[in-house]
Short mmCIF file of C-alpha atoms in Angstrom, two decimals:
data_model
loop_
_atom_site.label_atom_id
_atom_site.label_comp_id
_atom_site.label_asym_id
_atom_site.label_seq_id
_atom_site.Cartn_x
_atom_site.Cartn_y
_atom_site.Cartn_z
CA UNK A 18 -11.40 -12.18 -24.16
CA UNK A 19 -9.79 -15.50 -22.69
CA UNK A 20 -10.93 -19.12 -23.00
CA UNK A 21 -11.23 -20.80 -19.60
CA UNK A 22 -9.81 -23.87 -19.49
CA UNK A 23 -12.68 -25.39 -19.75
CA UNK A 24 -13.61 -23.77 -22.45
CA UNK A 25 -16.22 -21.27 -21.91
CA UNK A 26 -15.43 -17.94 -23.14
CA UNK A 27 -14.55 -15.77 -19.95
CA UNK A 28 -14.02 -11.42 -19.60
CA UNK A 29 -10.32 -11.20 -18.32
CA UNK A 30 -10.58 -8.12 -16.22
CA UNK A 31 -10.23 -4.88 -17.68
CA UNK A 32 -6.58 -3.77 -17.18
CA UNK A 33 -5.71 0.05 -18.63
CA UNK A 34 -3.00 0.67 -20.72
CA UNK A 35 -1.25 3.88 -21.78
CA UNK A 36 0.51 4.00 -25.37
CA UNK A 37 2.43 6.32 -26.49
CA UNK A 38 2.87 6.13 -30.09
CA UNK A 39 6.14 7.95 -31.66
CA UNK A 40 3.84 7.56 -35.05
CA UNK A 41 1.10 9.31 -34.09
CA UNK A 42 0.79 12.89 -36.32
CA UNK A 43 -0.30 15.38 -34.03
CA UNK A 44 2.49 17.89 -33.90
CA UNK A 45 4.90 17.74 -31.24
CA UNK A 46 4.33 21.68 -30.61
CA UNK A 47 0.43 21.43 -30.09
CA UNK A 48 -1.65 22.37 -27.40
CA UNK A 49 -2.50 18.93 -26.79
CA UNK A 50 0.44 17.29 -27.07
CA UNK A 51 2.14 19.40 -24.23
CA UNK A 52 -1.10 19.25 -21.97
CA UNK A 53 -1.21 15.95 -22.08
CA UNK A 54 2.67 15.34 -21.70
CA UNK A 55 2.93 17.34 -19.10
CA UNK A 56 -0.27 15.40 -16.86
CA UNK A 57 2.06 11.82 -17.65
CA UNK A 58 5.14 14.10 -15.82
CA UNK A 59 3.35 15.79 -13.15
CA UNK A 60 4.64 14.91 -9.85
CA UNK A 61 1.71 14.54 -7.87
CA UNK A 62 0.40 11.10 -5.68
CA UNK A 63 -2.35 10.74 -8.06
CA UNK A 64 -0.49 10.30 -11.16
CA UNK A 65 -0.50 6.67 -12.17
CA UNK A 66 2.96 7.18 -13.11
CA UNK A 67 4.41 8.63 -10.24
CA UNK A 68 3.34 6.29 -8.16
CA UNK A 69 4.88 2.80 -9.20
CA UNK A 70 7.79 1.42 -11.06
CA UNK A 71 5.64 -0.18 -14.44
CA UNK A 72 6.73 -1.11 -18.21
CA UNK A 73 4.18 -2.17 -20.35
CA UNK A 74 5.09 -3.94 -23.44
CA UNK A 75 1.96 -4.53 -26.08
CA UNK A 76 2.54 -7.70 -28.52
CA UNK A 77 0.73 -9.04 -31.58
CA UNK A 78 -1.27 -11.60 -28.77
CA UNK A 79 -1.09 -9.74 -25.43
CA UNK A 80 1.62 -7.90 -23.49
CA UNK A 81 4.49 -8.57 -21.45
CA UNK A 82 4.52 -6.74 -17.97
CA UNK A 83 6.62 -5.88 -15.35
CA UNK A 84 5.58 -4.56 -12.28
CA UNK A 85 7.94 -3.15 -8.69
CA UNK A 86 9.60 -6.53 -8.03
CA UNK A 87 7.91 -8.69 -11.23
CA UNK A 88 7.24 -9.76 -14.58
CA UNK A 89 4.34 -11.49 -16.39
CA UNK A 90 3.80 -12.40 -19.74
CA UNK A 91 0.08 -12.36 -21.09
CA UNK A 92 -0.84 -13.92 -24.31
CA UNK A 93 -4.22 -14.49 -25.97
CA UNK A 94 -5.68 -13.41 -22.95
CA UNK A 95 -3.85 -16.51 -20.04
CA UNK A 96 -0.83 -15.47 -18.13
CA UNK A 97 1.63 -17.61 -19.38
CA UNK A 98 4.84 -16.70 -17.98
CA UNK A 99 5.30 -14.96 -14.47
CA UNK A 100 8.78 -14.47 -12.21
CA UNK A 101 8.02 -13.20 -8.89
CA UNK A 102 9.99 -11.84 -6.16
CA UNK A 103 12.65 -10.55 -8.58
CA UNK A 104 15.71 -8.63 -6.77
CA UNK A 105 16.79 -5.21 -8.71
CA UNK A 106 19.79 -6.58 -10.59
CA UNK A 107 17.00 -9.68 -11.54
CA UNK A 108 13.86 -7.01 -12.95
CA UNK A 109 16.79 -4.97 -14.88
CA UNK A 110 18.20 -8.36 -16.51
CA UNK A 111 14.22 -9.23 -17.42
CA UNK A 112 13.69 -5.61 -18.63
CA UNK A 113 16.77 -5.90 -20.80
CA UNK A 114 16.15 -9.39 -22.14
CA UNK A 115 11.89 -9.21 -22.64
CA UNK A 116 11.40 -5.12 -22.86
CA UNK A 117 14.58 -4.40 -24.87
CA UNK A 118 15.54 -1.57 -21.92
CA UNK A 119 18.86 -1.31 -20.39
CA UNK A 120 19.24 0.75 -17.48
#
């Protein structure tokens, strides 16, 4: 949930998101595991993650996000950072500097 500015509580719109969790106990040789491993690396047009460049970074109060050519910071529910328009050696200076990824 977000607070609107004027202070109504407001839905923010549902956005998806897809964690994968180096934690997590299920055994790295299960039937699970490799089923669903192998749907995130299929290389098909209806795989979400085939089809656009995406990081997805959760935080204690939101997630930072950065999209083909952009990045947005979300936090308690308000975008509160966003640079748009980024050119490639821009998004791989934001993804080292807010995602912790060098490429």
């Amino acid at each position: 949930r977000r607070i609107c500015e004027h202070g109504s509580p407001e839905h923010a719109p549902f956005e998806p998101l897809y964690i994968f969790n180096t934690n997590d106990d299920l055994d790295w040789h299960s039937d699970d595991f490799a089923m669903g491993l192998a749907a995130v690396l299929t290389d098909v047009p209806e795989n979400l993650f085939m089809q656009k460049r995406f990081v997805l970074l959760p935080t204690t109060s939101g997630y930072h996000f950065m999209g083909r050519n952009y990045y947005k910071r979300i936090s308690k529910g308000l975008e509160v950072e966003r640079k748009s328009n980024l050119s490639e050696a821009e998004w791989r200076a934001l993804l080292a500097e807010k995602i912790g990824v060098v490429l």
